[in-house]
PDB file of C-alpha atoms in Angstrom:
ATOM      1  CA  UNK B  15      77.555  84.159  97.206  1.00  0.00           C
ATOM      2  CA  UNK B  16      80.923  83.351  96.420  1.00  0.00           C
ATOM      3  CA  UNK B  17      82.368  83.533  92.685  1.00  0.00           C
ATOM      4  CA  UNK B  18      84.677  81.106  92.092  1.00  0.00           C
ATOM      5  CA  UNK B  19      87.589  83.652  92.646  1.00  0.00           C
ATOM      6  CA  UNK B  20      86.159  84.429  96.166  1.00  0.00           C
ATOM      7  CA  UNK B  21      86.607  80.870  96.782  1.00  0.00           C
ATOM      8  CA  UNK B  22      90.008  80.187  96.362  1.00  0.00           C
ATOM      9  CA  UNK B  23      90.640  83.338  98.147  1.00  0.00           C
ATOM     10  CA  UNK B  24      88.254  81.801 101.364  1.00  0.00           C
ATOM     11  CA  UNK B  25      90.352  78.748 100.673  1.00  0.00           C
ATOM     12  CA  UNK B  26      93.571  80.309 101.697  1.00  0.00           C
ATOM     13  CA  UNK B  27      92.155  82.405 104.575  1.00  0.00           C
ATOM     14  CA  UNK B  28      90.822  79.479 106.004  1.00  0.00           C
ATOM     15  CA  UNK B  29      93.654  77.046 104.609  1.00  0.00           C
ATOM     16  CA  UNK B  30      93.316  73.435 106.305  1.00  0.00           C
ATOM     17  CA  UNK B  31      97.012  73.449 106.535  1.00  0.00           C
ATOM     18  CA  UNK B  32      97.590  76.143 108.922  1.00  0.00           C
ATOM     19  CA  UNK B  33      94.561  74.659 111.022  1.00  0.00           C
ATOM     20  CA  UNK B  34      96.591  71.136 111.215  1.00  0.00           C
ATOM     21  CA  UNK B  35      99.975  72.821 112.289  1.00  0.00           C
ATOM     22  CA  UNK B  36      97.878  74.759 115.260  1.00  0.00           C
ATOM     23  CA  UNK B  37      96.511  71.840 116.343  1.00  0.00           C
ATOM     24  CA  UNK B  38     100.910  70.059 116.695  1.00  0.00           C
ATOM     25  CA  UNK B  39     100.603  68.708 113.550  1.00  0.00           C
ATOM     26  CA  UNK B  40     104.458  68.727 112.103  1.00  0.00           C
ATOM     27  CA  UNK B  41     104.429  70.009 108.695  1.00  0.00           C
ATOM     28  CA  UNK B  42     106.513  71.806 106.607  1.00  0.00           C
ATOM     29  CA  UNK B  43     104.633  75.478 107.500  1.00  0.00           C
ATOM     30  CA  UNK B  44     104.717  74.164 110.959  1.00  0.00           C
ATOM     31  CA  UNK B  45     107.585  77.169 111.287  1.00  0.00           C
ATOM     32  CA  UNK B  46     105.984  79.962 109.662  1.00  0.00           C
ATOM     33  CA  UNK B  47     102.888  79.106 112.014  1.00  0.00           C
ATOM     34  CA  UNK B  48     104.191  79.145 114.622  1.00  0.00           C
ATOM     35  CA  UNK B  49     105.185  82.653 114.960  1.00  0.00           C
ATOM     36  CA  UNK B  50     101.684  83.922 115.943  1.00  0.00           C
ATOM     37  CA  UNK B  51     101.830  81.997 119.477  1.00  0.00           C
ATOM     38  CA  UNK B  52      98.246  82.463 119.502  1.00  0.00           C
ATOM     39  CA  UNK B  53      94.566  80.347 119.524  1.00  0.00           C
ATOM     40  CA  UNK B  54      93.641  79.478 116.253  1.00  0.00           C
ATOM     41  CA  UNK B  55      90.623  81.845 116.628  1.00  0.00           C
ATOM     42  CA  UNK B  56      92.752  84.968 117.017  1.00  0.00           C
ATOM     43  CA  UNK B  57      95.536  84.046 114.404  1.00  0.00           C
ATOM     44  CA  UNK B  58      96.405  86.134 111.501  1.00  0.00           C
ATOM     45  CA  UNK B  59      94.889  84.614 108.679  1.00  0.00           C
ATOM     46  CA  UNK B  60      97.007  83.880 105.802  1.00  0.00           C
ATOM     47  CA  UNK B  61      96.920  86.818 103.525  1.00  0.00           C
ATOM     48  CA  UNK B  62      95.661  85.544 100.199  1.00  0.00           C
ATOM     49  CA  UNK B  63      96.177  88.891  97.795  1.00  0.00           C
ATOM     50  CA  UNK B  64      95.789  92.044  98.363  1.00  0.00           C
ATOM     51  CA  UNK B  65      93.720  94.039  95.080  1.00  0.00           C
ATOM     52  CA  UNK B  66      91.024  93.622  92.711  1.00  0.00           C
ATOM     53  CA  UNK B  67      93.186  90.637  91.363  1.00  0.00           C
ATOM     54  CA  UNK B  68      90.327  89.496  88.569  1.00  0.00           C
ATOM     55  CA  UNK B  69      90.837  92.810  87.196  1.00  0.00           C
ATOM     56  CA  UNK B  70      94.436  93.826  87.070  1.00  0.00           C
ATOM     57  CA  UNK B  71      96.479  93.977  84.074  1.00  0.00           C
ATOM     58  CA  UNK B  72     100.032  93.045  86.396  1.00  0.00           C
ATOM     59  CA  UNK B  73     100.079  91.141  89.278  1.00  0.00           C
ATOM     60  CA  UNK B  74     103.271  91.360  91.627  1.00  0.00           C
ATOM     61  CA  UNK B  75     103.548  88.050  93.202  1.00  0.00           C
ATOM     62  CA  UNK B  76     106.899  88.232  96.371  1.00  0.00           C
ATOM     63  CA  UNK B  77     107.704  85.839  98.873  1.00  0.00           C
ATOM     64  CA  UNK B  78     104.885  86.607 102.152  1.00  0.00           C
ATOM     65  CA  UNK B  79     103.245  88.998 103.646  1.00  0.00           C
ATOM     66  CA  UNK B  80     105.018  90.690 107.367  1.00  0.00           C
ATOM     67  CA  UNK B  81     103.111  90.216 110.367  1.00  0.00           C
ATOM     68  CA  UNK B  82     102.821  93.408 112.777  1.00  0.00           C
ATOM     69  CA  UNK B  83     100.440  92.178 115.758  1.00  0.00           C
ATOM     70  CA  UNK B  84      98.593  94.573 116.219  1.00  0.00           C
ATOM     71  CA  UNK B  85      97.212  95.531 113.182  1.00  0.00           C
ATOM     72  CA  UNK B  86      93.959  95.860 112.127  1.00  0.00           C
ATOM     73  CA  UNK B  87      93.792  92.930 110.362  1.00  0.00           C
ATOM     74  CA  UNK B  88      91.809  89.715 110.032  1.00  0.00           C
ATOM     75  CA  UNK B  89      91.495  86.671 112.517  1.00  0.00           C
ATOM     76  CA  UNK B  90      90.838  83.324 111.775  1.00  0.00           C
ATOM     77  CA  UNK B  91      87.600  83.818 113.807  1.00  0.00           C
ATOM     78  CA  UNK B  92      85.979  86.990 112.612  1.00  0.00           C
ATOM     79  CA  UNK B  93      83.256  86.594 109.894  1.00  0.00           C
ATOM     80  CA  UNK B  94      84.440  85.574 106.654  1.00  0.00           C
ATOM     81  CA  UNK B  95      82.881  87.599 103.984  1.00  0.00           C
ATOM     82  CA  UNK B  96      84.119  90.962 106.023  1.00  0.00           C
ATOM     83  CA  UNK B  97      87.730  88.675 105.463  1.00  0.00           C
ATOM     84  CA  UNK B  98      87.074  88.374 101.926  1.00  0.00           C
ATOM     85  CA  UNK B  99      86.021  92.166 101.376  1.00  0.00           C
ATOM     86  CA  UNK B 100      89.189  92.827 103.733  1.00  0.00           C
ATOM     87  CA  UNK B 101      91.141  91.599 101.419  1.00  0.00           C
ATOM     88  CA  UNK B 102      89.657  93.101  97.436  1.00  0.00           C
ATOM     89  CA  UNK B 103      88.880  95.997  99.343  1.00  0.00           C
ATOM     90  CA  UNK B 104      92.269  96.689 100.611  1.00  0.00           C
ATOM     91  CA  UNK B 105      93.598  98.968  97.829  1.00  0.00           C
ATOM     92  CA  UNK B 106      90.315 101.007  97.643  1.00  0.00           C
ATOM     93  CA  UNK B 107      91.756 104.256 100.295  1.00  0.00           C
ATOM     94  CA  UNK B 108      88.671 104.360 102.296  1.00  0.00           C
ATOM     95  CA  UNK B 109      88.165 103.785 106.391  1.00  0.00           C
ATOM     96  CA  UNK B 110      91.328 100.972 107.024  1.00  0.00           C
ATOM     97  CA  UNK B 111      92.089 100.465 103.783  1.00  0.00           C
ATOM     98  CA  UNK B 112      95.322 101.196 102.240  1.00  0.00           C
ATOM     99  CA  UNK B 113      95.885 104.808 100.627  1.00  0.00           C
ATOM    100  CA  UNK B 114      97.327 105.761  97.494  1.00  0.00           C
ATOM    101  CA  UNK B 115      98.449 102.366  97.288  1.00  0.00           C
ATOM    102  CA  UNK B 116     101.467 103.089 100.254  1.00  0.00           C
ATOM    103  CA  UNK B 117      99.979 104.607 103.284  1.00  0.00           C
ATOM    104  CA  UNK B 118      99.443 102.257 105.792  1.00  0.00           C
ATOM    105  CA  UNK B 119      95.453 102.688 108.005  1.00  0.00           C
ATOM    106  CA  UNK B 120      95.890 103.640 111.860  1.00  0.00           C
ATOM    107  CA  UNK B 121      93.957 101.657 114.755  1.00  0.00           C
ATOM    108  CA  UNK B 122      92.656 104.681 115.852  1.00  0.00           C
ATOM    109  CA  UNK B 123      91.258 106.022 112.258  1.00  0.00           C
ATOM    110  CA  UNK B 124      93.204 107.735 109.450  1.00  0.00           C
ATOM    111  CA  UNK B 125      97.000 106.558 108.046  1.00  0.00           C
ATOM    112  CA  UNK B 126     100.437 106.738 109.183  1.00  0.00           C
ATOM    113  CA  UNK B 127     102.527 109.631 107.517  1.00  0.00           C
ATOM    114  CA  UNK B 128     105.316 107.625 106.231  1.00  0.00           C
ATOM    115  CA  UNK B 129     105.109 104.777 103.351  1.00  0.00           C
ATOM    116  CA  UNK B 130     105.746 101.077 103.306  1.00  0.00           C
ATOM    117  CA  UNK B 131     108.362 100.923 101.364  1.00  0.00           C
ATOM    118  CA  UNK B 132     107.206  98.081  99.353  1.00  0.00           C
ATOM    119  CA  UNK B 133     104.227  98.710  99.092  1.00  0.00           C
ATOM    120  CA  UNK B 134     105.753 102.214  97.308  1.00  0.00           C
ATOM    121  CA  UNK B 135     108.196  99.795  95.384  1.00  0.00           C
ATOM    122  CA  UNK B 136     105.616  98.194  94.500  1.00  0.00           C
ATOM    123  CA  UNK B 137     103.933 101.081  92.418  1.00  0.00           C
ATOM    124  CA  UNK B 138     107.102 102.604  91.238  1.00  0.00           C
ATOM    125  CA  UNK B 139     106.998  99.342  89.318  1.00  0.00           C
ATOM    126  CA  UNK B 140     103.900  99.301  87.864  1.00  0.00           C
ATOM    127  CA  UNK B 141     104.028 102.924  86.664  1.00  0.00           C
ATOM    128  CA  UNK B 142     106.961 101.725  84.890  1.00  0.00           C
ATOM    129  CA  UNK B 143     104.331  99.994  82.451  1.00  0.00           C
ATOM    130  CA  UNK B 144     101.009 101.398  83.478  1.00  0.00           C
ATOM    131  CA  UNK B 145     102.005 105.205  84.048  1.00  0.00           C
ATOM    132  CA  UNK B 146      99.176 105.896  85.150  1.00  0.00           C
ATOM    133  CA  UNK B 147      98.326 102.643  87.232  1.00  0.00           C
ATOM    134  CA  UNK B 148      95.799 102.690  89.742  1.00  0.00           C
ATOM    135  CA  UNK B 149      96.441 100.581  93.141  1.00  0.00           C
ATOM    136  CA  UNK B 150      94.087  97.631  93.360  1.00  0.00           C
ATOM    137  CA  UNK B 151      92.394  97.922  89.793  1.00  0.00           C
ATOM    138  CA  UNK B 152      95.531  98.119  87.047  1.00  0.00           C
ATOM    139  CA  UNK B 153      98.504  95.751  89.376  1.00  0.00           C
ATOM    140  CA  UNK B 154      97.430  93.294  92.491  1.00  0.00           C
ATOM    141  CA  UNK B 155     100.005  91.797  95.034  1.00  0.00           C
ATOM    142  CA  UNK B 156     100.171  88.097  96.082  1.00  0.00           C
ATOM    143  CA  UNK B 157     102.638  85.670  97.298  1.00  0.00           C
ATOM    144  CA  UNK B 158     104.391  82.413  97.298  1.00  0.00           C
ATOM    145  CA  UNK B 159     103.717  81.787 101.096  1.00  0.00           C
ATOM    146  CA  UNK B 160     100.669  83.423 102.072  1.00  0.00           C
ATOM    147  CA  UNK B 161     101.018  82.813 106.474  1.00  0.00           C
ATOM    148  CA  UNK B 162     102.335  85.872 107.875  1.00  0.00           C
ATOM    149  CA  UNK B 163     106.051  86.283 109.893  1.00  0.00           C
ATOM    150  CA  UNK B 164     109.160  88.426 110.249  1.00  0.00           C
ATOM    151  CA  UNK B 165     111.849  88.301 107.945  1.00  0.00           C
ATOM    152  CA  UNK B 166     111.119  85.573 105.798  1.00  0.00           C
ATOM    153  CA  UNK B 167     111.213  82.873 108.992  1.00  0.00           C
ATOM    154  CA  UNK B 168     109.682  79.800 107.774  1.00  0.00           C
ATOM    155  CA  UNK B 169     109.281  80.545 103.611  1.00  0.00           C
ATOM    156  CA  UNK B 170     112.235  78.645 102.720  1.00  0.00           C
ATOM    157  CA  UNK B 171     110.363  75.147 104.652  1.00  0.00           C
ATOM    158  CA  UNK B 172     107.362  76.244 103.510  1.00  0.00           C
ATOM    159  CA  UNK B 173     106.961  77.930 100.331  1.00  0.00           C
ATOM    160  CA  UNK B 174     106.668  74.541  98.131  1.00  0.00           C
ATOM    161  CA  UNK B 175     103.855  73.261 100.225  1.00  0.00           C
ATOM    162  CA  UNK B 176     101.912  76.294 100.006  1.00  0.00           C
ATOM    163  CA  UNK B 177     103.005  77.360  96.383  1.00  0.00           C
ATOM    164  CA  UNK B 178     101.486  73.806  94.883  1.00  0.00           C
ATOM    165  CA  UNK B 179      98.657  73.816  96.689  1.00  0.00           C
ATOM    166  CA  UNK B 180      97.714  78.021  96.060  1.00  0.00           C
ATOM    167  CA  UNK B 181      99.853  79.751  93.178  1.00  0.00           C
ATOM    168  CA  UNK B 182      98.171  77.688  90.331  1.00  0.00           C
ATOM    169  CA  UNK B 183      94.725  78.517  91.625  1.00  0.00           C
ATOM    170  CA  UNK B 184      95.783  82.735  92.208  1.00  0.00           C
ATOM    171  CA  UNK B 185      97.609  82.463  88.494  1.00  0.00           C
ATOM    172  CA  UNK B 186      94.133  81.425  86.750  1.00  0.00           C
ATOM    173  CA  UNK B 187      91.834  83.721  89.184  1.00  0.00           C
ATOM    174  CA  UNK B 188      94.180  86.931  87.850  1.00  0.00           C
ATOM    175  CA  UNK B 189      92.278  86.290  84.229  1.00  0.00           C
ATOM    176  CA  UNK B 190      93.004  89.827  82.983  1.00  0.00           C
ATOM    177  CA  UNK B 191      96.907  89.624  83.899  1.00  0.00           C
ATOM    178  CA  UNK B 192      99.423  90.494  81.216  1.00  0.00           C
ATOM    179  CA  UNK B 193     102.219  90.395  83.201  1.00  0.00           C
ATOM    180  CA  UNK B 194     102.874  88.714  86.384  1.00  0.00           C
ATOM    181  CA  UNK B 195     106.576  90.218  88.635  1.00  0.00           C
ATOM    182  CA  UNK B 196     107.648  88.029  90.683  1.00  0.00           C
ATOM    183  CA  UNK B 197     110.080  89.654  93.255  1.00  0.00           C
ATOM    184  CA  UNK B 198     112.694  87.657  94.964  1.00  0.00           C
ATOM    185  CA  UNK B 199     114.958  84.693  95.130  1.00  0.00           C
ATOM    186  CA  UNK B 200     112.398  83.237  96.750  1.00  0.00           C
ATOM    187  CA  UNK B 201     109.108  83.474  95.017  1.00  0.00           C
ATOM    188  CA  UNK B 202     111.269  83.161  91.498  1.00  0.00           C
ATOM    189  CA  UNK B 203     112.071  79.799  92.713  1.00  0.00           C
ATOM    190  CA  UNK B 204     108.655  78.217  92.893  1.00  0.00           C
ATOM    191  CA  UNK B 205     106.867  80.414  90.160  1.00  0.00           C
ATOM    192  CA  UNK B 206     109.635  79.433  87.725  1.00  0.00           C
ATOM    193  CA  UNK B 207     109.806  75.456  88.877  1.00  0.00           C
ATOM    194  CA  UNK B 208     105.326  75.445  88.705  1.00  0.00           C
ATOM    195  CA  UNK B 209     105.465  76.904  85.543  1.00  0.00           C
ATOM    196  CA  UNK B 210     108.510  75.348  83.605  1.00  0.00           C
ATOM    197  CA  UNK B 211     109.455  79.248  83.690  1.00  0.00           C
ATOM    198  CA  UNK B 212     113.626  78.948  83.703  1.00  0.00           C
ATOM    199  CA  UNK B 213     114.029  81.815  85.909  1.00  0.00           C
ATOM    200  CA  UNK B 214     116.606  82.929  87.268  1.00  0.00           C
ATOM    201  CA  UNK B 215     119.971  85.500  87.959  1.00  0.00           C
ATOM    202  CA  UNK B 216     120.343  85.280  84.042  1.00  0.00           C
ATOM    203  CA  UNK B 217     117.452  84.888  82.903  1.00  0.00           C
ATOM    204  CA  UNK B 218     114.927  87.496  83.619  1.00  0.00           C
ATOM    205  CA  UNK B 219     112.364  87.188  81.455  1.00  0.00           C
ATOM    206  CA  UNK B 220     110.018  83.987  79.957  1.00  0.00           C
ATOM    207  CA  UNK B 221     106.041  83.518  78.459  1.00  0.00           C
ATOM    208  CA  UNK B 222     103.601  81.206  78.557  1.00  0.00           C
ATOM    209  CA  UNK B 223      99.964  80.513  77.438  1.00  0.00           C
ATOM    210  CA  UNK B 224      96.874  79.888  79.480  1.00  0.00           C
ATOM    211  CA  UNK B 225      93.352  79.569  78.353  1.00  0.00           C
ATOM    212  CA  UNK B 226      94.843  80.274  75.328  1.00  0.00           C
ATOM    213  CA  UNK B 227      96.474  83.842  76.344  1.00  0.00           C
ATOM    214  CA  UNK B 228      99.738  84.844  76.527  1.00  0.00           C
ATOM    215  CA  UNK B 229     101.468  86.100  80.166  1.00  0.00           C
ATOM    216  CA  UNK B 230     104.397  86.703  80.547  1.00  0.00           C
ATOM    217  CA  UNK B 231     106.406  87.126  83.810  1.00  0.00           C
ATOM    218  CA  UNK B 232     109.368  88.577  84.812  1.00  0.00           C
ATOM    219  CA  UNK B 233     111.770  87.952  87.673  1.00  0.00           C
ATOM    220  CA  UNK B 234     112.870  91.640  89.898  1.00  0.00           C
ATOM    221  CA  UNK B 235     115.416  91.726  92.559  1.00  0.00           C
ATOM    222  CA  UNK B 236     113.165  92.571  96.126  1.00  0.00           C
ATOM    223  CA  UNK B 237     113.673  95.707  96.497  1.00  0.00           C
ATOM    224  CA  UNK B 238     115.256  95.470 100.031  1.00  0.00           C
ATOM    225  CA  UNK B 239     117.957  93.217  98.101  1.00  0.00           C
ATOM    226  CA  UNK B 240     121.519  94.197  96.968  1.00  0.00           C
ATOM    227  CA  UNK B 241     120.456  93.149  93.734  1.00  0.00           C
ATOM    228  CA  UNK B 242     120.970  95.169  90.794  1.00  0.00           C
ATOM    229  CA  UNK B 243     117.525  94.070  88.893  1.00  0.00           C
ATOM    230  CA  UNK B 244     115.355  95.522  90.968  1.00  0.00           C
ATOM    231  CA  UNK B 245     113.159  96.833  87.615  1.00  0.00           C
ATOM    232  CA  UNK B 246     111.697  96.052  84.464  1.00  0.00           C
ATOM    233  CA  UNK B 247     114.244  98.687  82.597  1.00  0.00           C
ATOM    234  CA  UNK B 248     117.075  97.124  84.238  1.00  0.00           C
ATOM    235  CA  UNK B 249     115.832  93.504  84.125  1.00  0.00           C
ATOM    236  CA  UNK B 250     114.179  93.199  80.890  1.00  0.00           C
ATOM    237  CA  UNK B 251     115.687  94.409  77.248  1.00  0.00           C
ATOM    238  CA  UNK B 252     114.854  97.713  75.909  1.00  0.00           C
ATOM    239  CA  UNK B 253     112.414  95.709  73.949  1.00  0.00           C
ATOM    240  CA  UNK B 254     110.749  93.867  76.126  1.00  0.00           C
ATOM    241  CA  UNK B 255     110.378  96.440  78.281  1.00  0.00           C
ATOM    242  CA  UNK B 256     108.651  98.167  74.584  1.00  0.00           C
ATOM    243  CA  UNK B 257     106.632  95.106  73.989  1.00  0.00           C
ATOM    244  CA  UNK B 258     105.088  95.179  77.526  1.00  0.00           C
ATOM    245  CA  UNK B 259     104.082  98.810  77.145  1.00  0.00           C
ATOM    246  CA  UNK B 260     102.696  98.777  74.064  1.00  0.00           C
ATOM    247  CA  UNK B 261     100.557  96.178  74.784  1.00  0.00           C
ATOM    248  CA  UNK B 262      99.894  97.599  78.187  1.00  0.00           C
ATOM    249  CA  UNK B 263      98.798 100.784  76.107  1.00  0.00           C
ATOM    250  CA  UNK B 264      96.614  98.974  73.224  1.00  0.00           C
ATOM    251  CA  UNK B 265      94.624  97.496  76.219  1.00  0.00           C
ATOM    252  CA  UNK B 266      93.671 100.907  77.319  1.00  0.00           C
ATOM    253  CA  UNK B 267      92.543 102.423  74.056  1.00  0.00           C
TER     254      UNK B 267
END
């Protein structure tokens, strides 16, 4: 039986807007869906999140996932329970999973010798707040647009539709998260608007309360951008950074 969090995950994997786009409707998500010119059952599914979101203390929210047509990745026609396990266990380091939070699995077995730069950057950011952070356990990844593309193709058109439909549910599912790190302009604009945070190039930190629990949002420049505030140490004041670190430390004692 699926729990509530997995029902959110399943609804993203089997997004009805994607299916309508594939059927020929002209919708805000049509451009990003059209990146994959394949039949629906062969379409790489939207990426809901990576890691055990319900337990993660830190959640990274970026624009959208990149795509590799040859990746061993769930397709629309795959078994839904297997797809759910793929995403929740993806950082666990086993066969077909991401190793050490940075090395992608190879189709023939084993892992890449190099690291995925974005994953490596995210892991370093996690270490800023949680020095012994375990990928997929202490932190998880999600996006404002769940469909995959190269170079953010279609993100500008789809982001408000996708974020409005799914992001509040994803954030609610991250019930243990104290900090949401919002990476890049696309993500910052949608997150700020949805939760009325006022994040921008100058205001990098905001707080709100959800179900009686305070949570912080920090806007970081994308690691591949020319922005200078890519780290918590540069986006936050020393006081803000010390407070977040102390809260994470207190939670482990």
